[in-house]
Coordinates of C-alpha atoms in Angstrom, one line a residue:
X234 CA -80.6 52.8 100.4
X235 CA -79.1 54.8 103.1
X236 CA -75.7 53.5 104.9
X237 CA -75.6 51.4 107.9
X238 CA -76.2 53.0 111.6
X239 CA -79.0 55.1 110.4
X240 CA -81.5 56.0 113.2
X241 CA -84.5 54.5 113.2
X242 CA -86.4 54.7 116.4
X243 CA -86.0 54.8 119.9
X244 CA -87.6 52.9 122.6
X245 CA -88.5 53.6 126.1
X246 CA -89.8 50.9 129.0
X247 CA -90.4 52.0 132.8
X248 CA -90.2 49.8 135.8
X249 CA -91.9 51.2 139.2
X250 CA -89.5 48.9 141.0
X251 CA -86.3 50.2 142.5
X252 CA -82.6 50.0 142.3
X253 CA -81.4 47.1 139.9
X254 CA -84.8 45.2 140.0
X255 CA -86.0 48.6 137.9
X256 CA -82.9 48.9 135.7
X257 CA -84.8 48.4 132.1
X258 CA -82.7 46.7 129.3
X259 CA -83.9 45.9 125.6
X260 CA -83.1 43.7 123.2
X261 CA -85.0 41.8 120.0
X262 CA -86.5 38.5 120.0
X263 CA -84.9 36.5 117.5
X264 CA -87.2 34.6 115.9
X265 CA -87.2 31.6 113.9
X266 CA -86.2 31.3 109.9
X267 CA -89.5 32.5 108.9
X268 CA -88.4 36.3 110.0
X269 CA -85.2 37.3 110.5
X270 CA -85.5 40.8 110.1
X271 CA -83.8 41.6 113.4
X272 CA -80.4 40.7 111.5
X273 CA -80.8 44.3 109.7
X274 CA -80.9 46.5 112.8
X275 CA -79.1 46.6 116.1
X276 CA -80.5 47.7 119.6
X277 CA -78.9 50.0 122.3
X278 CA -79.3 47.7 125.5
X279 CA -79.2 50.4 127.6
X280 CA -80.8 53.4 126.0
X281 CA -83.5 51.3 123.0
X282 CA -81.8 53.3 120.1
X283 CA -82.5 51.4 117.4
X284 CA -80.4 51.5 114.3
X285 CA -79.4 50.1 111.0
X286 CA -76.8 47.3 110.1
X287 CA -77.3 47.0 106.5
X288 CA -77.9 49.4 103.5
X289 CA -82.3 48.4 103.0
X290 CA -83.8 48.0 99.6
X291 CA -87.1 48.6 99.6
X292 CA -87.7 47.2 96.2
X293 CA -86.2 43.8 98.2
X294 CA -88.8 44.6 101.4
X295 CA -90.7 46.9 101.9
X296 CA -91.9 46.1 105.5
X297 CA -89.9 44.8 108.1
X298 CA -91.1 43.5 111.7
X299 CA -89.3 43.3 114.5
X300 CA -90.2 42.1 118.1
X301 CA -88.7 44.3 121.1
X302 CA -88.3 42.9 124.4
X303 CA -87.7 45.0 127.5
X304 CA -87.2 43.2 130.8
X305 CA -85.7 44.2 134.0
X306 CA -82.5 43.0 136.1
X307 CA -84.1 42.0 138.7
X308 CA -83.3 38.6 140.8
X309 CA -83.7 35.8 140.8
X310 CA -86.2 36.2 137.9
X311 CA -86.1 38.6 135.5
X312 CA -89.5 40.5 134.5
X313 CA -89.6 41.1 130.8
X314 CA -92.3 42.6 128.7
X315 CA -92.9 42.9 124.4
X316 CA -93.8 44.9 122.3
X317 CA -93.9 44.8 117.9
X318 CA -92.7 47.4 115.6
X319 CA -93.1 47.7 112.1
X320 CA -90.6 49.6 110.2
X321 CA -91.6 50.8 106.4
X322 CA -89.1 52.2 104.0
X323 CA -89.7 55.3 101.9
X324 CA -89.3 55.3 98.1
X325 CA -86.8 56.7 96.7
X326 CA -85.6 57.0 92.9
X327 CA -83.3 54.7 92.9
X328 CA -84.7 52.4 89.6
X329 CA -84.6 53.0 86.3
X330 CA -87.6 52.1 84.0
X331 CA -87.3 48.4 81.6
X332 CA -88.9 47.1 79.8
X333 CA -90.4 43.9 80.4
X334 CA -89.5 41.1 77.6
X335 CA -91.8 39.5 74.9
X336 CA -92.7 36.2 75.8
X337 CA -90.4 33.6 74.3
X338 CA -91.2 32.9 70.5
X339 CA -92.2 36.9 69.8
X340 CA -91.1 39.5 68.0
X341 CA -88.1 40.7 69.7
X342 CA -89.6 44.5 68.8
X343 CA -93.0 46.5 69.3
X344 CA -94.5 46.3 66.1
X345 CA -96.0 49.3 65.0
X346 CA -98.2 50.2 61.5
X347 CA -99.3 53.4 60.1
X348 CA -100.5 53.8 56.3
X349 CA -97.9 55.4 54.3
X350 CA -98.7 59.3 53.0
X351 CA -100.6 59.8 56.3
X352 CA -100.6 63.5 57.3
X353 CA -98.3 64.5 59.8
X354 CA -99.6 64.1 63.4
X355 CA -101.3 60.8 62.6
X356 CA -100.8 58.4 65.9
X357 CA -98.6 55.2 65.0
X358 CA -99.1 54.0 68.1
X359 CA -98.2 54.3 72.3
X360 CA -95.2 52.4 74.1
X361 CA -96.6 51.8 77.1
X362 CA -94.2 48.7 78.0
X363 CA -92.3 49.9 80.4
X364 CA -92.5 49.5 84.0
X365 CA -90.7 51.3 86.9
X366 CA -89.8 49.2 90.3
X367 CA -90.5 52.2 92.4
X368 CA -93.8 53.7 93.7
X369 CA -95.4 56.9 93.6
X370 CA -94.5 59.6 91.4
X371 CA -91.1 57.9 91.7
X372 CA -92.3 55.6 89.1
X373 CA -93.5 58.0 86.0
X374 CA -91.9 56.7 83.3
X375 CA -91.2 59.3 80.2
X376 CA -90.3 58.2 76.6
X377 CA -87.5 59.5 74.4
X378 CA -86.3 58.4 71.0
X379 CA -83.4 57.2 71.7
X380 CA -81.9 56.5 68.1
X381 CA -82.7 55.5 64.7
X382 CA -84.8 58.9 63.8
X383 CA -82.3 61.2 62.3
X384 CA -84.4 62.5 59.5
X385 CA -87.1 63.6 62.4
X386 CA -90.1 61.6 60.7
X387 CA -91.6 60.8 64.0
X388 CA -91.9 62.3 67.0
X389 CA -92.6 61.5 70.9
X390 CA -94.9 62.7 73.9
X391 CA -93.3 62.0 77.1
X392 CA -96.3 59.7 77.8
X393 CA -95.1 57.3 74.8
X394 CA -97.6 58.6 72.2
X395 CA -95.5 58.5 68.5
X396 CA -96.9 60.1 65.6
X397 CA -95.7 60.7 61.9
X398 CA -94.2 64.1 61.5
X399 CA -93.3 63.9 57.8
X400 CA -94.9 62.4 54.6
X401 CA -93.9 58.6 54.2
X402 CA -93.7 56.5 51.2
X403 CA -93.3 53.3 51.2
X404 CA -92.3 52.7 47.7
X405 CA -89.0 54.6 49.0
X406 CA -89.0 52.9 52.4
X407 CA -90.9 50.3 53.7
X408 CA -90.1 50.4 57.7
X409 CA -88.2 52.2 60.0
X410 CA -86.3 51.2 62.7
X411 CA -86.0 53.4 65.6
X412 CA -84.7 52.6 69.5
X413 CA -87.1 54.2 72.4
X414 CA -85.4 55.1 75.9
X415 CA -87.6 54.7 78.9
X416 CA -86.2 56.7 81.8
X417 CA -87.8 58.1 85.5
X418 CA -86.0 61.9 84.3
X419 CA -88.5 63.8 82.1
X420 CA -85.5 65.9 81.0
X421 CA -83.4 63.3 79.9
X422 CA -80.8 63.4 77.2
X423 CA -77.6 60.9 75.9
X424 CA -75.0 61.5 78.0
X425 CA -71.7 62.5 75.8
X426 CA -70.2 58.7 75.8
X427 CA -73.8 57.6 74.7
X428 CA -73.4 59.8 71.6
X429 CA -70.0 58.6 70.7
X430 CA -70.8 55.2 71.4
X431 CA -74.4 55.1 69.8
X432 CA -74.3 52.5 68.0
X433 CA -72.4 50.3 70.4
X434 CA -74.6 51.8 73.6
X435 CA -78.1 51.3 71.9
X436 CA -78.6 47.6 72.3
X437 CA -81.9 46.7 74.1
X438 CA -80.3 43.2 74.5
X439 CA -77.7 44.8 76.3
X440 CA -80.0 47.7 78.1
X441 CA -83.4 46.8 79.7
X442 CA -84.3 50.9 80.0
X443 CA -84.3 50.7 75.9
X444 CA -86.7 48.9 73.0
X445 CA -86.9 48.3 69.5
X446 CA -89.5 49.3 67.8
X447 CA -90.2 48.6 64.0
X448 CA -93.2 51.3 61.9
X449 CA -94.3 49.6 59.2
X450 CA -96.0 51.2 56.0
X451 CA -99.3 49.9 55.3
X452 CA -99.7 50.2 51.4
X453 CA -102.4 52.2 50.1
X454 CA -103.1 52.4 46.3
X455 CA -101.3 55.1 44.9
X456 CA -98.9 53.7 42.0
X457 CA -99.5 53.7 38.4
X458 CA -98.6 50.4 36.6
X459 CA -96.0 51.0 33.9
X460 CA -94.5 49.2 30.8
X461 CA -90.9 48.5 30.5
X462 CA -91.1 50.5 27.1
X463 CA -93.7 52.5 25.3
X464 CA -93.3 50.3 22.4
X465 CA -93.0 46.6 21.6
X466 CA -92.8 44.4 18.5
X467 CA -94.0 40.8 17.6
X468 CA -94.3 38.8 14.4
X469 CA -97.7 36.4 13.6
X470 CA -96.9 33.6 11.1
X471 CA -99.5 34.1 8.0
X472 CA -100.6 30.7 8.5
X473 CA -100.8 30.9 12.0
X474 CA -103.5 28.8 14.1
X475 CA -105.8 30.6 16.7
X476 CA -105.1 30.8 20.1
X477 CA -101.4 30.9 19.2
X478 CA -99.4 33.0 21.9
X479 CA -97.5 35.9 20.3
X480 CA -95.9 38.1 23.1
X481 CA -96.3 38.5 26.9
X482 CA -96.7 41.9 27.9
X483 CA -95.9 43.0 32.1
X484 CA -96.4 46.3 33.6
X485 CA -95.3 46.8 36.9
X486 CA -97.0 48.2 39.8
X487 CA -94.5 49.2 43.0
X488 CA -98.0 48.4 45.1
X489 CA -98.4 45.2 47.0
X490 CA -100.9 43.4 47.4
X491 CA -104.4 43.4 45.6
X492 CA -102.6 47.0 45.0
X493 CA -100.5 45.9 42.9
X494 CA -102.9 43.6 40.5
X495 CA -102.7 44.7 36.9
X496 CA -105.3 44.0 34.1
X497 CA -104.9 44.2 30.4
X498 CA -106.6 45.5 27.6
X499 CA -106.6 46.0 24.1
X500 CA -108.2 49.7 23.3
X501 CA -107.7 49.4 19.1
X502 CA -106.3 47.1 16.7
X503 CA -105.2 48.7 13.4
X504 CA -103.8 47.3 10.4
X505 CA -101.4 48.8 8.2
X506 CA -100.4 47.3 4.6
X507 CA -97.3 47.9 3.6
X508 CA -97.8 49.3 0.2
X509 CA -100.2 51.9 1.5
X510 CA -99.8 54.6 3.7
X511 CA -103.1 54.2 5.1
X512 CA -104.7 51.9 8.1
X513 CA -107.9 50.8 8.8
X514 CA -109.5 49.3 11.9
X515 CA -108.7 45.2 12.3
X516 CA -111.7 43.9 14.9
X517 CA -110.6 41.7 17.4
X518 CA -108.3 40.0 15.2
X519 CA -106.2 39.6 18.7
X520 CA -107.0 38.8 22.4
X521 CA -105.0 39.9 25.6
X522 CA -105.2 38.2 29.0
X523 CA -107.1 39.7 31.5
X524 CA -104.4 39.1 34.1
X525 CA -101.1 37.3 32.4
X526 CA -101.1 39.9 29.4
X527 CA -100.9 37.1 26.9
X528 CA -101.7 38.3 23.0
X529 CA -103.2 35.7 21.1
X530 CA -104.3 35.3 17.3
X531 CA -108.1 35.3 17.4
X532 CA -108.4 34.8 13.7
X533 CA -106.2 33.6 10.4
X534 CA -104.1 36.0 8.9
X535 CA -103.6 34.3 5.4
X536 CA -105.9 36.7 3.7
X537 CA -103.9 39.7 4.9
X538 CA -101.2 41.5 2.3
X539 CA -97.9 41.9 4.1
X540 CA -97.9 44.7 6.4
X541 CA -98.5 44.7 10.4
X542 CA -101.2 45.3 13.2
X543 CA -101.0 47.5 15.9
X544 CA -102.1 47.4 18.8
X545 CA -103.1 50.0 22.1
X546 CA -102.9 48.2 24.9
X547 CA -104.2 49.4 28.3
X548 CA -103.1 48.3 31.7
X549 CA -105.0 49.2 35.0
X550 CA -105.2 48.2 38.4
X551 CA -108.4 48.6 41.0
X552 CA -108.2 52.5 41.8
X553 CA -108.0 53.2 38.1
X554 CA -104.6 54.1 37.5
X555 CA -103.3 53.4 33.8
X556 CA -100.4 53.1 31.6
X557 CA -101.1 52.3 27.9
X558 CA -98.7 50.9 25.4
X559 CA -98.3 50.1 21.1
X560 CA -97.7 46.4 20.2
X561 CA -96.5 46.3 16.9
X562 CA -97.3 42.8 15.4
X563 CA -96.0 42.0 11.7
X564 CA -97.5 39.7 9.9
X565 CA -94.2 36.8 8.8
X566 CA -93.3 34.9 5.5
X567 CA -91.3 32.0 6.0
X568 CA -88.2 33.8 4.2
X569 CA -88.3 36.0 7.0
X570 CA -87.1 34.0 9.9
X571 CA -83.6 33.2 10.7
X572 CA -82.9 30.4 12.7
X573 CA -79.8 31.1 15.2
X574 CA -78.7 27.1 17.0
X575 CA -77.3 27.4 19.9
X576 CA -74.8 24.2 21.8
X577 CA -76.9 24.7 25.1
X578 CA -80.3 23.5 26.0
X579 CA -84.1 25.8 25.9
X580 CA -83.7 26.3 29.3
X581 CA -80.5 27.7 29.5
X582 CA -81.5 30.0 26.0
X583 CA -84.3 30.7 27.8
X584 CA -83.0 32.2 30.7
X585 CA -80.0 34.7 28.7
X586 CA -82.8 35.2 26.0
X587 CA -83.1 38.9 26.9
X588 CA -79.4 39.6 27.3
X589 CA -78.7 38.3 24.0
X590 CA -81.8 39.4 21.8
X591 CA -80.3 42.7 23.4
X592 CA -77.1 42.5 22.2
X593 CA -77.8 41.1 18.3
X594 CA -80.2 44.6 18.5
X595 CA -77.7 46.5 19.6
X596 CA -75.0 45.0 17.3
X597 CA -77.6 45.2 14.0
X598 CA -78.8 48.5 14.8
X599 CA -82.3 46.4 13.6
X600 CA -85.5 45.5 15.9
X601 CA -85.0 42.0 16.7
X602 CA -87.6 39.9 17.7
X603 CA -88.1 36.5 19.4
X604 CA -91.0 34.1 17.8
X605 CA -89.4 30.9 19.5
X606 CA -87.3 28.5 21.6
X607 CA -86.9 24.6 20.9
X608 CA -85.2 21.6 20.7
X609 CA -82.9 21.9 17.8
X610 CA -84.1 20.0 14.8
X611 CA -81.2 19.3 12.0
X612 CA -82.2 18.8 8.3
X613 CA -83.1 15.4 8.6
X614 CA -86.0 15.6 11.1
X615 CA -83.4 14.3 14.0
X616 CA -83.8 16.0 17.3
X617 CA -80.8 17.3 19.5
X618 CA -81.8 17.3 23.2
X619 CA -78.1 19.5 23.6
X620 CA -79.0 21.9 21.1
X621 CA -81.6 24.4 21.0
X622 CA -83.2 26.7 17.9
X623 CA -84.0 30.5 18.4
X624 CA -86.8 31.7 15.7
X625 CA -86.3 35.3 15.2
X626 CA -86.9 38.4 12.9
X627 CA -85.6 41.7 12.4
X628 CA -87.4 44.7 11.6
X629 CA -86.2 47.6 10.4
X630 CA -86.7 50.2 13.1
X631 CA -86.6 53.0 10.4
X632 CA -89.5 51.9 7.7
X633 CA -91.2 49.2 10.3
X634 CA -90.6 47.0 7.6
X635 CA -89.1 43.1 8.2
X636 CA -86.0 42.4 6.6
X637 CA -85.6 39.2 4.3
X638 CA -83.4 36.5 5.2
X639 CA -80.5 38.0 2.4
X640 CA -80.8 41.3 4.2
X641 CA -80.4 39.7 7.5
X642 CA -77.4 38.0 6.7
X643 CA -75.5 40.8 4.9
X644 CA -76.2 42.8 8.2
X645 CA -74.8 39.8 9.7
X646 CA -72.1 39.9 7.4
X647 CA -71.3 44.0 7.4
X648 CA -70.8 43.1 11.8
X649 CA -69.3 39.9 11.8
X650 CA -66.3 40.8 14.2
X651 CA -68.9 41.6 17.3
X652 CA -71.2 39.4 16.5
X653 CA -68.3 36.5 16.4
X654 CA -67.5 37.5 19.9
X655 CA -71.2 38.0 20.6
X656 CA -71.5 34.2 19.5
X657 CA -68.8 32.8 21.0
X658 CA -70.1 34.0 24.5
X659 CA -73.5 32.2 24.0
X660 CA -72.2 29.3 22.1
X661 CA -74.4 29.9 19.0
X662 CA -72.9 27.3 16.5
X663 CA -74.5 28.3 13.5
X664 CA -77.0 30.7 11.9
X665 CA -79.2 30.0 8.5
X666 CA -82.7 30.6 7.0
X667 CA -85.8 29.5 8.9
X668 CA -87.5 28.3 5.8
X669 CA -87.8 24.7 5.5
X670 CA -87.0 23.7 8.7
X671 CA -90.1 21.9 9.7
X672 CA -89.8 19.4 7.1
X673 CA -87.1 16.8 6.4
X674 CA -85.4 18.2 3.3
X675 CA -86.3 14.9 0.7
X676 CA -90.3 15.6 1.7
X677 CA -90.2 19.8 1.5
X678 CA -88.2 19.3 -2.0
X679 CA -90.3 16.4 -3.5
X680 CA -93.6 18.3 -2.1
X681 CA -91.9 21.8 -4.2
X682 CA -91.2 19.6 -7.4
X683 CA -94.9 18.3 -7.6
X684 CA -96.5 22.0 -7.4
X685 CA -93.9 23.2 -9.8
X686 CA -94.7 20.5 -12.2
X687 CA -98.5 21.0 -11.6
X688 CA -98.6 24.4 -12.3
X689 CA -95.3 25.3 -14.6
X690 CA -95.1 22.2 -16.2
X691 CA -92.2 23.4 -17.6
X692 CA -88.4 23.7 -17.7
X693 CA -89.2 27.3 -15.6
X694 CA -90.3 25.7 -12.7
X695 CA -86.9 23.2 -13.1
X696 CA -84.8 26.0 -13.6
X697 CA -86.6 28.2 -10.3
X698 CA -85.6 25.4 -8.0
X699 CA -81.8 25.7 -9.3
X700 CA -81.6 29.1 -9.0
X701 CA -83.1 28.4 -5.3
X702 CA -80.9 25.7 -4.3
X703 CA -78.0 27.7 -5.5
X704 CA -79.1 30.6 -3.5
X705 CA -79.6 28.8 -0.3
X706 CA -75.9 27.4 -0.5
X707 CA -74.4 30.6 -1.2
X708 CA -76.2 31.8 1.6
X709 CA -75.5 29.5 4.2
X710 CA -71.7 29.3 3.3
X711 CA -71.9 32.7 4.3
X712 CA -73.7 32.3 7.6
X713 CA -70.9 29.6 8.4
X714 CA -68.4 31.6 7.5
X715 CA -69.9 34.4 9.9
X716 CA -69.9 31.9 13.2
X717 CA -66.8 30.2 12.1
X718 CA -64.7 29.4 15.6
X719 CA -67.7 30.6 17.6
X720 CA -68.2 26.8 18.8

């Protein structure tokens, strides 16, 4: 790297002849394209100083060979005589240190992985990809963090050793990205520009002397799975089959991974009636998935007075850790589900379920809880693919008691003006009793008149279905007054 004319050597050749046939001059042989080294130095004829033409790389060649020829003046034929020299260049620091690049289809970053909550000084990992061009101790390469670590959480040896300097969590963060600096000065630092321009100037697409390198967190099992609330409710149908699915219960563990697998269970299972203020223990009345946290009927609930189970459930992963939660399950009468239809399909109710089960809560001031989603059946047993039903009931969240359809509706009633908006935003088209529905109405009624006649046999039983039919009417007149211009 030094300039042109440099000395490099001088020659001397003696002749024991005299006067001009002992006059010595020098010159190179210029060989053939194999070598033309001679092309980078010049030769005094007369005195053999040899010299440079060109500013040398010795990074380009590091060995150059020349061929000098001496010869004489002498007449008629000149004497001439040769002789090689090899001329090696001496390092100096003039490279930087790169990196060399990932073969094509790799990560464009070292990958490095350390588990999270390892103590500080743990070892993530060396960077040892660098390479210098020079030689010797010319071509040390030292390691810097270059950017990306402003909250100090790892540190670097010169030698490219990183370790963890603080305690890492990777439910907070996941990875870090941080830029490394390879450079031949151990006492190197961003230059003032470099620290202005940081983000611009720490490209390793743009600068070969820097590298990308990504710390992952390994998980380790250290989160406890939790419920979305400490408290759910559900409602079993008295005449319910078993097996029937009731509610789906999730905890959530911020672990990945088998770390994160939850499993359920049910610790107790305790019935209270409603018209005593005791409880007593229920058996295994109720199943939970292992894994889905399903709750299932495992038995028939027609022999139980009104009242409601409930239910500790426990969820757990591998190392242990739980969460436990109350299911409240009451047990339903037909009169006690309300039957909201809705000018969209099961999927679409399906999907805005929680939103809107949410809002009618909110709105009510009640519990209200969803038994189902379907295809909207109308009175006469005629299914409407465009329609869908929503089974629900309310509870009162003051007594745990479920509220009767008449009590539904003049809570439905006593909020109309929110929930007309409220219904006019999910389409809901109209709102009645649940009971009867499953039938068409000529069966349920003729099936109602032949156990009133078998048992009454009298102008009572006549009279009771009057005073029901009557009540029904009112009832629903109300409800469509309630969603009125909702559609």
């Amino acid at each position: 790297e030094q300039l042109p004319g440099l000395l490099v050597y001088e020659v001397h050749a003696t002749d024991a002849d005299e006067g001009v046939n002992g006059e010595v001059r020098y010159a190179f042989l210029r060989t053939g394209a194999g070598n033309r080294d001679w092309e980078s130095f010049h030769i005094d004829a007369m005195s053999g100083v040899i010299t440079t033409t060109v500013k040398l790389d010795r990074e380009k060649q590091a060995l150059l060979s020349l061929i000098i020829v001496a010869h004489d003046m002498g007449q008629p034929v000149p004497y001439e005589t040769m002789q090689p020299l090899q001329v090696a260049l001496l390092d100096i620091d003039d490279n930087e240190p790169v990196f060399l690049k990932p073969p094509r289809g790799s990560l464009p970053y070292q990958r490095l992985t350390v588990p999270e909550h390892s103590p500080p000084g743990t070892v993530v990992g060396n960077i040892t990809r660098a390479v210098d061009a020079d030689e010797g101790s010319n071509a040390i390469v030292y390691y810097f963090i270059a950017g990306g670590n402003s909250d100090a959480n790892f540190g670097l040896s010169l030698e490219g050793e990183l370790k963890v300097l603080k305690d890492l969590d990777r439910e907070e963060i996941s990875a870090y990205s941080i830029i490394i600096k390879a450079s031949s000065n151990r006492s190197w630092t961003p230059s003032k520009g470099q620290r202005s321009l940081r983000a611009k100037v720490l490209d390793p697409a743009l600068d070969p002397s820097l590298l990308a390198v990504r710390i992952e967190l390994e998980d380790i099992n250290d989160q406890t799975p939790r419920f979305s609330k400490a408290e759910y409710t559900a409602g079993v149908a008295a005449n319910a089959k078993v097996g029937s699915e009731l509610i789906k219960l999730v905890a959530i563990d911020n672990d990945i991974g088998n770390n994160s697998v939850v499993q359920y269970h049910i610790v107790t299972i305790r019935y209270f009636p409603t018209r005593s203020n005791g409880s007593e223990d229920a058996g295994n009345v109720f199943t939970i998935g292992l894994t889905d946290g399903m709750i299932r009927t495992y038995d028939l609930f027609t022999s139980y007075n009104p009242g409601y189970f409930q239910l500790e459930i426990l969820a757990c992963d591998f190392a242990g850790h739980s969460a436990t939660a109350n299911v409240n399950i009451y047990i339903l009468r037909d009169d006690q589900r309300v039957k909201i239809v809705f000018n969209e399909i099961p999927d679409w109710v399906r999907e805005n379920q929680d939103d809107f089960i949410s809002l009618l809560s909110n709105i009510t001031g009640a519990i209200v809880n969803l038994d189902d989603i379907q295809f909207h059946v109308d009175k006469k047993g005629r299914v409407s693919y465009a329609q869908t039903d929503m089974l629900i009931h309310v509870v009162n969240n003051q007594t745990n008691t479920i509220l009767d359809v008449e009590r539904v509706i003049q809570m439905i009633d006593e909020n109309k003006v929110q929930l007309r908006s409220l219904f006019r935003t999910y389409n809901v088209v109209d709102v009645q009793p649940a009971i009867g529905d499953e039938l068409p109405d000529d069966i349920s009624t003729l099936q109602l008149v032949i156990i009133i006649l078998a048992v009454l046999l009298c102008l009572a039983g006549i009279l009771f279905v009057t005073m029901n039919w009557h009540y029904r009417r009112v009832h629903q007149r109300k409800l469509k007054a309630i969603v009125a211009g909702s559609t």
